[in-house]
The first five atom37 places (N, CA, C, CB, O) and aatype in JSON, in Angstrom:
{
  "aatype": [20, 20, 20, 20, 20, 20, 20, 20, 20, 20, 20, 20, 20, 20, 20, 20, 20, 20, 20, 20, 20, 20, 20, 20, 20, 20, 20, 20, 20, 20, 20, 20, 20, 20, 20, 20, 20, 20, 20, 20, 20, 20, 20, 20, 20, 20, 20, 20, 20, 20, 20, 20, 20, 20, 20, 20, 20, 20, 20, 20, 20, 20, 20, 20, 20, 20, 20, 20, 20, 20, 20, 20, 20, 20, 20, 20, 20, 20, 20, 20, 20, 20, 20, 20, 20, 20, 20, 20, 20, 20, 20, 20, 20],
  "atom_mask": [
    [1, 1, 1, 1, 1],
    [1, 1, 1, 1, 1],
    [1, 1, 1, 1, 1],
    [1, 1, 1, 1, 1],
    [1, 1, 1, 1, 1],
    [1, 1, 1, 1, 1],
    [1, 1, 1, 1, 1],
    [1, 1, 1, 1, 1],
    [1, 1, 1, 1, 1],
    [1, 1, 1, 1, 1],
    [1, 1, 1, 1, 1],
    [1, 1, 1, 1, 1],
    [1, 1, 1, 1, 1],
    [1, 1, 1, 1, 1],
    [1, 1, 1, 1, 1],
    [1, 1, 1, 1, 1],
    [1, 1, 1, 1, 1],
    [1, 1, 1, 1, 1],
    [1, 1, 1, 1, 1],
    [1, 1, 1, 1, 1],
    [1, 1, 1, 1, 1],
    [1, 1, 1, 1, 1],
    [1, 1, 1, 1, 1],
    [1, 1, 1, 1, 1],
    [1, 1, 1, 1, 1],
    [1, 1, 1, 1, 1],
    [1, 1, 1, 1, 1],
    [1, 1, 1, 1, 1],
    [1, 1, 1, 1, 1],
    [1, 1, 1, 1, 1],
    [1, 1, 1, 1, 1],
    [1, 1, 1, 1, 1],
    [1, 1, 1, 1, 1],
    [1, 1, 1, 1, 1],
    [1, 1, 1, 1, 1],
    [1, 1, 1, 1, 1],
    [1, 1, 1, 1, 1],
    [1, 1, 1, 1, 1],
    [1, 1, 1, 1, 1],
    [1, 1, 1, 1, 1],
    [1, 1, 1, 1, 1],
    [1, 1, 1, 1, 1],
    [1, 1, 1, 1, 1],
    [1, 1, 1, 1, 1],
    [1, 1, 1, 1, 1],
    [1, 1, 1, 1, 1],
    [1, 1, 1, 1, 1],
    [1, 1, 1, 1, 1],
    [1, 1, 1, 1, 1],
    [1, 1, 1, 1, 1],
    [1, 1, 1, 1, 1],
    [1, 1, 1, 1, 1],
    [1, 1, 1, 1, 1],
    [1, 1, 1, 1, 1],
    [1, 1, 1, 1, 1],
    [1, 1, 1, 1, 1],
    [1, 1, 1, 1, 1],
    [1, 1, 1, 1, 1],
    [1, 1, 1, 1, 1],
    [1, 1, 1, 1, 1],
    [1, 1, 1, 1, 1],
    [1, 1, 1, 1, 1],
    [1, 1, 1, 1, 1],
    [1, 1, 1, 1, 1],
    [1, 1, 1, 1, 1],
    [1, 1, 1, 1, 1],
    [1, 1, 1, 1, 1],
    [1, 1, 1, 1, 1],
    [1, 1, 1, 1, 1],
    [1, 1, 1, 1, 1],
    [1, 1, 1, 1, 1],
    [1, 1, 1, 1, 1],
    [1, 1, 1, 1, 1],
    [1, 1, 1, 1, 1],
    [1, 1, 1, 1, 1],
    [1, 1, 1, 1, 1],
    [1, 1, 1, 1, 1],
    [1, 1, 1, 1, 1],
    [1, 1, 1, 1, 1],
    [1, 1, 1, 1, 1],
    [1, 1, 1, 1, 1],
    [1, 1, 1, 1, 1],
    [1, 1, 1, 1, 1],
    [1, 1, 1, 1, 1],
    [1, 1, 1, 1, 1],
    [1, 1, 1, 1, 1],
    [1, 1, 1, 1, 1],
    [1, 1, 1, 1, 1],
    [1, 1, 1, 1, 1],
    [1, 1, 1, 1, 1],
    [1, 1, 1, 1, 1],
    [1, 1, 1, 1, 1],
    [1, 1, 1, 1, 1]
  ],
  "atom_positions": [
    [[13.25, 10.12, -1.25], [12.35, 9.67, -2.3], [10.95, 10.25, -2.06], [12.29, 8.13, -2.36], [10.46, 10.18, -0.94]],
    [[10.23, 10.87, -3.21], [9.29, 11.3, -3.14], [7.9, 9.77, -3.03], [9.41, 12.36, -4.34], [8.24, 8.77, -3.65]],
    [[6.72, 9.71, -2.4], [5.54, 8.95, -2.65], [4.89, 9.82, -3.17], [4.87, 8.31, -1.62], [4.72, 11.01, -2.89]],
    [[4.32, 8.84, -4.37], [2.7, 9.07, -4.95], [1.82, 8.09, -4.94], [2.58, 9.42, -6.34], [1.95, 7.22, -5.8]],
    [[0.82, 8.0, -4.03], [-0.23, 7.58, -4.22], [-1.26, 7.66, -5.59], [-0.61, 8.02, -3.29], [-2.0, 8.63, -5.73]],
    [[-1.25, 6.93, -6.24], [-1.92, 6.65, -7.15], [-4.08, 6.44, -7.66], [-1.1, 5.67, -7.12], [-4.92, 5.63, -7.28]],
    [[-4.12, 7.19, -8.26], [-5.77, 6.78, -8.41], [-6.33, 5.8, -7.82], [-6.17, 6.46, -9.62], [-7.28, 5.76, -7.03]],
    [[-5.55, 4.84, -8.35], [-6.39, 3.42, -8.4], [-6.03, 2.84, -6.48], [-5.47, 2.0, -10.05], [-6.68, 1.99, -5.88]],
    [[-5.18, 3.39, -6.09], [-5.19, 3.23, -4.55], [-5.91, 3.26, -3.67], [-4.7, 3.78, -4.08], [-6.44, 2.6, -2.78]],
    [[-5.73, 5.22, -4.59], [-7.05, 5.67, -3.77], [-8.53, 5.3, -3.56], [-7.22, 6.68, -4.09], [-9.06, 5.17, -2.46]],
    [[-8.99, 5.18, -4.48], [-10.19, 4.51, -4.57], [-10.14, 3.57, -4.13], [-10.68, 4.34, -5.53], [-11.26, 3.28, -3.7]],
    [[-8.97, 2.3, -3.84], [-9.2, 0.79, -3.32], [-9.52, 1.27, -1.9], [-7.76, -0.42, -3.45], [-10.62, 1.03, -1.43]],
    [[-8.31, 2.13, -1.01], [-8.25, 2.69, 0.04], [-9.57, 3.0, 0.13], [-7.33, 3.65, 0.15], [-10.2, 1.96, 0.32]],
    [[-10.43, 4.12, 0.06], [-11.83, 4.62, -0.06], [-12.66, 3.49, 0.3], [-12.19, 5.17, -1.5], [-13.47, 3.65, 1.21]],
    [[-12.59, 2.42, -0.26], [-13.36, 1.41, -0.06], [-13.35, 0.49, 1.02], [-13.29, 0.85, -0.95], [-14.22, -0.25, 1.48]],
    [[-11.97, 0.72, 1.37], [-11.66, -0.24, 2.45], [-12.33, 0.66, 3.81], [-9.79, -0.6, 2.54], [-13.06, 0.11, 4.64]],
    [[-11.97, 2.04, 3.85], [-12.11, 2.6, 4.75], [-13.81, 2.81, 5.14], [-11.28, 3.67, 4.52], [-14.42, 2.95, 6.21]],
    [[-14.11, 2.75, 4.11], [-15.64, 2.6, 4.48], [-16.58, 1.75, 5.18], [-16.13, 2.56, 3.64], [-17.55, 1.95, 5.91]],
    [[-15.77, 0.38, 4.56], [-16.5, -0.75, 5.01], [-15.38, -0.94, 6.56], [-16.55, -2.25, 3.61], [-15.67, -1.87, 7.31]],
    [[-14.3, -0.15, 6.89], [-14.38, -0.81, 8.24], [-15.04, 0.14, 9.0], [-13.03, -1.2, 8.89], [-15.27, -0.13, 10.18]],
    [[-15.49, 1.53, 8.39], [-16.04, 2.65, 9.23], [-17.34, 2.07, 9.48], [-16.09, 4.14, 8.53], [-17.76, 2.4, 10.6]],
    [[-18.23, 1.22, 8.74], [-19.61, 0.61, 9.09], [-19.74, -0.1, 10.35], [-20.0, -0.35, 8.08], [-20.77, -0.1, 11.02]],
    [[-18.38, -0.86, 10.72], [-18.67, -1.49, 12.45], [-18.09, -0.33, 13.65], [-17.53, -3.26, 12.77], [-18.47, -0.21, 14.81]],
    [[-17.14, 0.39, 12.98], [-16.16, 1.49, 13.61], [-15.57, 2.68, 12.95], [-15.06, 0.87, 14.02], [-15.05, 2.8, 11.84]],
    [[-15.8, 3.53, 13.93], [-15.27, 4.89, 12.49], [-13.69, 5.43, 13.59], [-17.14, 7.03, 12.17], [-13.07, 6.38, 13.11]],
    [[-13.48, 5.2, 14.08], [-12.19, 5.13, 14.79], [-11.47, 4.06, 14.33], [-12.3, 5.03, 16.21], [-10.27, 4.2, 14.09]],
    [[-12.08, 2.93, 14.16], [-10.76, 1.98, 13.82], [-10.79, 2.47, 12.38], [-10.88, 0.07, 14.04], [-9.61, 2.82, 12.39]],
    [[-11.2, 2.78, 11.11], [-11.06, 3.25, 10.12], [-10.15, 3.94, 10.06], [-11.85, 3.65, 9.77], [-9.04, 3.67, 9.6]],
    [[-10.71, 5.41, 10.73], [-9.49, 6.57, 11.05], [-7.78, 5.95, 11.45], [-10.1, 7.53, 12.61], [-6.75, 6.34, 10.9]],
    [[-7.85, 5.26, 12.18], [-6.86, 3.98, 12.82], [-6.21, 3.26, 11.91], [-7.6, 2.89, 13.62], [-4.99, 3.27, 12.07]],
    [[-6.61, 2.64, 11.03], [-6.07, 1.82, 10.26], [-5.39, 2.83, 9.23], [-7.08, 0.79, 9.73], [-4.21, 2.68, 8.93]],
    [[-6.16, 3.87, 8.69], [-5.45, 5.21, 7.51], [-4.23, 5.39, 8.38], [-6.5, 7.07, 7.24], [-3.21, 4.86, 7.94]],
    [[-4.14, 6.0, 9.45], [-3.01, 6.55, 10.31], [-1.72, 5.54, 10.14], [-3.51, 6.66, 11.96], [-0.58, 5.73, 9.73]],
    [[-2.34, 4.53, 10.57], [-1.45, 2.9, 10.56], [-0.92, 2.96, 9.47], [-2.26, 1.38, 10.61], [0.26, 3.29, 9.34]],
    [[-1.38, 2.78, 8.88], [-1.03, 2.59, 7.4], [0.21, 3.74, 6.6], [-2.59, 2.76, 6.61], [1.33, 3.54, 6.13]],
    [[-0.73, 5.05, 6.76], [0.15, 5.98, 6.34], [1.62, 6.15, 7.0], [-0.54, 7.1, 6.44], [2.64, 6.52, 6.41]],
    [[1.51, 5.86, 8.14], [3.19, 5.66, 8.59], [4.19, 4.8, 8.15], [3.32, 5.31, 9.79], [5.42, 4.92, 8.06]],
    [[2.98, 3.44, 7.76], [3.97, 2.83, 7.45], [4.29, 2.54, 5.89], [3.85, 1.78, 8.17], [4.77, 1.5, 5.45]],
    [[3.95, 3.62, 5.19], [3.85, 3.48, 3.48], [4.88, 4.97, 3.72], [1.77, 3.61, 2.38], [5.62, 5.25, 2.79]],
    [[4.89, 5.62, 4.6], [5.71, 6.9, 4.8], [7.41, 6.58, 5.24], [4.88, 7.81, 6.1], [8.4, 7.31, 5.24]],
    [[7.21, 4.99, 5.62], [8.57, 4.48, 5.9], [9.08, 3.87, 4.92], [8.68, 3.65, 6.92], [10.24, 3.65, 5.25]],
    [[8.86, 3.4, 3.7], [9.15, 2.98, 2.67], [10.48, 3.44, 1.96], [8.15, 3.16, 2.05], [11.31, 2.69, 1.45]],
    [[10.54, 5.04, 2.04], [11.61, 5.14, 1.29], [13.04, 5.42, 2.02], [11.28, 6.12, 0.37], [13.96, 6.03, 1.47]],
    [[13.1, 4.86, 3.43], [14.11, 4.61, 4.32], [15.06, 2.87, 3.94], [13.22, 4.7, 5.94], [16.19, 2.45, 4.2]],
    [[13.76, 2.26, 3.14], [14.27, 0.91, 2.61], [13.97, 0.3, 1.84], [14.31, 0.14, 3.14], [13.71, -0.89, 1.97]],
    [[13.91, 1.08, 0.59], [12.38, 0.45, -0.14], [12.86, -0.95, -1.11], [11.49, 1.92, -1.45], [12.37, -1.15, -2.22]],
    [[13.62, -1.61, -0.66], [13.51, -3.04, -1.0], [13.26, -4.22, 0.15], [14.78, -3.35, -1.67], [13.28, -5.43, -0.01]],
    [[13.03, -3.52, 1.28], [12.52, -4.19, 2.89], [11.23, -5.58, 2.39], [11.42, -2.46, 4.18], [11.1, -6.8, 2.5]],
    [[10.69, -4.7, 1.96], [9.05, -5.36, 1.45], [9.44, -7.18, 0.26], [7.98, -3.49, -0.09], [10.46, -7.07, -0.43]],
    [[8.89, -8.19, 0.16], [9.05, -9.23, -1.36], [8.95, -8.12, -2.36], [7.61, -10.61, -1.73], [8.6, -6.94, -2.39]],
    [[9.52, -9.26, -3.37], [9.41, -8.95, -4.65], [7.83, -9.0, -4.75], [10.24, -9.92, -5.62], [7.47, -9.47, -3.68]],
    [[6.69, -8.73, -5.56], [5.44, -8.81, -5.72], [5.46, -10.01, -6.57], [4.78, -7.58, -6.23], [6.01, -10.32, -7.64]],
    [[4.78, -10.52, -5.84], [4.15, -12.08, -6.04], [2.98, -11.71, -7.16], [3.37, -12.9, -4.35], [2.5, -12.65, -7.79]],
    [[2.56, -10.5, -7.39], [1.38, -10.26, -8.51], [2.08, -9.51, -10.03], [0.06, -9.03, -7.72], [1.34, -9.27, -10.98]],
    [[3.7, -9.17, -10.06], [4.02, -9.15, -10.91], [5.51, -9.33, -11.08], [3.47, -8.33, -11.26], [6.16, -9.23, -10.03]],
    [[6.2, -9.58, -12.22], [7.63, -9.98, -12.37], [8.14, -9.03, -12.8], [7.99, -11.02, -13.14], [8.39, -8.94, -14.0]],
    [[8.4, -8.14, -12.0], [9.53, -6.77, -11.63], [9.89, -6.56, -10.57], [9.17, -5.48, -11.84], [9.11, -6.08, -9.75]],
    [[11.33, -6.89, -10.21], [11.74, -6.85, -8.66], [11.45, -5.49, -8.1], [13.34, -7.17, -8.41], [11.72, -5.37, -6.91]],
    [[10.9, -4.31, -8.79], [11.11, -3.25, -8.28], [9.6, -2.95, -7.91], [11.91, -2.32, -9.16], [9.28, -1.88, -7.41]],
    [[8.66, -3.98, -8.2], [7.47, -3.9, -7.88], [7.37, -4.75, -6.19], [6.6, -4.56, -9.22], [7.84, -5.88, -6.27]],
    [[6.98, -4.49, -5.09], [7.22, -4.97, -4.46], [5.56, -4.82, -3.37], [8.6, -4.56, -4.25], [4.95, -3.76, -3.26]],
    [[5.1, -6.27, -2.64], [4.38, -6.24, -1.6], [4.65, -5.95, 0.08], [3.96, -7.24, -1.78], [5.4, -6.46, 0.92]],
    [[3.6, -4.79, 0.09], [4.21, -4.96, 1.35], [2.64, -5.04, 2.72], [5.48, -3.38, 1.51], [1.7, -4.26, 2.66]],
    [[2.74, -5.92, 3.58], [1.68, -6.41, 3.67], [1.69, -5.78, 4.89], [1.45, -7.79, 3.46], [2.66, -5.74, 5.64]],
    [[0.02, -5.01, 5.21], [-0.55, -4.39, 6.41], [-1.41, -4.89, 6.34], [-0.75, -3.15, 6.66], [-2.12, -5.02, 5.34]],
    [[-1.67, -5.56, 8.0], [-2.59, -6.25, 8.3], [-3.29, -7.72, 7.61], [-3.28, -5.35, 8.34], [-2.88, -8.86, 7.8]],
    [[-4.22, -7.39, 6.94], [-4.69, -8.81, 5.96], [-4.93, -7.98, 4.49], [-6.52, -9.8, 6.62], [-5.82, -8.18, 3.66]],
    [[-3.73, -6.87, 4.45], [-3.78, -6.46, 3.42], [-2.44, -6.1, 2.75], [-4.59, -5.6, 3.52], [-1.42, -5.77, 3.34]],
    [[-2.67, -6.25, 0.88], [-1.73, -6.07, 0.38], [-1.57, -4.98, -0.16], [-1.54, -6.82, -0.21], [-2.54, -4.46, -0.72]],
    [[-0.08, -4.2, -0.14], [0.07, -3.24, -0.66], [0.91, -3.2, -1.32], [0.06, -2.51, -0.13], [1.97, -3.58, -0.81]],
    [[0.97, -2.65, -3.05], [1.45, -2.82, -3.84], [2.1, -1.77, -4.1], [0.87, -3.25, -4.52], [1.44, -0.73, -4.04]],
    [[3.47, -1.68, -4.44], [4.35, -0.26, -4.87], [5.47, -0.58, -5.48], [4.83, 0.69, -3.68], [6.3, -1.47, -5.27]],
    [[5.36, 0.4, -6.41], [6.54, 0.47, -7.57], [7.99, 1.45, -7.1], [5.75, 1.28, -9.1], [7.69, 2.54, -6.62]],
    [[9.38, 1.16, -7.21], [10.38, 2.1, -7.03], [10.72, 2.03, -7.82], [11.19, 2.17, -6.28], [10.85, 0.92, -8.33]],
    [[11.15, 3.37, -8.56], [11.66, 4.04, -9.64], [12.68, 4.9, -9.35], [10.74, 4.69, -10.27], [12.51, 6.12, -9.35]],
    [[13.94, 4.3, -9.06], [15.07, 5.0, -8.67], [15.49, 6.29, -9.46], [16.09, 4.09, -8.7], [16.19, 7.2, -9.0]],
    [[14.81, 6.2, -11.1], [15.6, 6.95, -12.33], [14.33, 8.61, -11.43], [15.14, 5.97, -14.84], [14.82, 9.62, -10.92]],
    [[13.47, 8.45, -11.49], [12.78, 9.58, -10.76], [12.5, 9.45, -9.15], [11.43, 9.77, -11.45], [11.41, 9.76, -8.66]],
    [[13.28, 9.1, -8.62], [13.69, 9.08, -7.1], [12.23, 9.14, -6.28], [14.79, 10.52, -6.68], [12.05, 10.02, -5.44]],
    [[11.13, 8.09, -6.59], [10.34, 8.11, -6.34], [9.39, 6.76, -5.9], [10.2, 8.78, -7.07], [9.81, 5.61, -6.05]],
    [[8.45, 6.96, -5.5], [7.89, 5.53, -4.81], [6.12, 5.68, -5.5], [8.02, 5.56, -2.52], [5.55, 6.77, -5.38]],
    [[5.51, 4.65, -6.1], [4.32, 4.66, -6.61], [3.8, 3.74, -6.07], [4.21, 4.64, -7.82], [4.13, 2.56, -6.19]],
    [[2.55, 4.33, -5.16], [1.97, 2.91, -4.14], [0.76, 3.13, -5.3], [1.47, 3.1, -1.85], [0.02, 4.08, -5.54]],
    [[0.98, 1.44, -6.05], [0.03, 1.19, -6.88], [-1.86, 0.59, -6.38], [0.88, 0.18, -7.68], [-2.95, 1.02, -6.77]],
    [[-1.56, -0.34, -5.57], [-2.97, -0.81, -5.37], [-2.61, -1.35, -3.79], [-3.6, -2.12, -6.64], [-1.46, -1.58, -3.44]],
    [[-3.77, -1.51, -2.92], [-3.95, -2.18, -1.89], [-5.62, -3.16, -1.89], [-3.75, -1.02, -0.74], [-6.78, -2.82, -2.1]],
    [[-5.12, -4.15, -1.63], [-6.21, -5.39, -1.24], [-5.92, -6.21, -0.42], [-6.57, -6.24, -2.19], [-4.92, -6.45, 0.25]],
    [[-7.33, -6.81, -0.58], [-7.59, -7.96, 0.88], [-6.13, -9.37, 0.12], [-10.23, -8.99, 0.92], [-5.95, -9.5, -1.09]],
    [[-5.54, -9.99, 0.94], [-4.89, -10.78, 0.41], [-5.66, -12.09, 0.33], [-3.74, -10.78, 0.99], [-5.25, -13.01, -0.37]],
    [[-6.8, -12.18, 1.06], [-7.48, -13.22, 0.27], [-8.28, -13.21, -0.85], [-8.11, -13.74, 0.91], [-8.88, -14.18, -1.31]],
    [[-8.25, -11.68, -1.43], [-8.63, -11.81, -3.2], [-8.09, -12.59, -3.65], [-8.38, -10.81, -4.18], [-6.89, -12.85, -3.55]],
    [[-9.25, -13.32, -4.5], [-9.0, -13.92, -5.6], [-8.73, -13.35, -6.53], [-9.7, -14.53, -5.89], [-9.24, -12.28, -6.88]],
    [[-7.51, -14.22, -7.36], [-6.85, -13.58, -8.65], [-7.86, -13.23, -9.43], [-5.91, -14.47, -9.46], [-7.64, -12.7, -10.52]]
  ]
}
């Protein structure tokens, strides 16, 4: 299965990485790495992760790093994985 990271990721990502680069720019770098491995393991199981608690499509699914949520769509018909958004899971709705 192919991943696409999505716009709106990116930019959440961007943001995150910034504000942890302000106390640490290694743990920033650290957390991308972290992360990317484990959004790179996704399509070894990609129903591993809940159903997404932020929308009603089983194929939308959370999968949670750290105190964060990461949101991704599988689309079996284009053999592909769409990591839609990542946030703090204590956002408010």
């Amino acid at each position: 299965m192919k991943i696409i990271r999505t716009q709106e990721y990116q930019t959440e990502l961007l943001i995150i990485l910034k504000h942890i680069a302000k106390d640490k720019i290694t743990a920033s770098r650290k957390f991308r790495q972290d992360l990317n491995i484990q959004i790179n393991e996704i399509p070894n199981f990609p129903y591993k992760y809940r159903p997404s608690f932020y929308f009603d499509d089983a194929n939308i699914r959370d999968m949670i790093f750290k105190a964060y949520t990461v949101n991704y769509e599988i689309d079996l018909n284009k053999n592909t994985i769409f990591i839609l958004s990542i946030f703090n899971q204590n956002k408010p709705s």
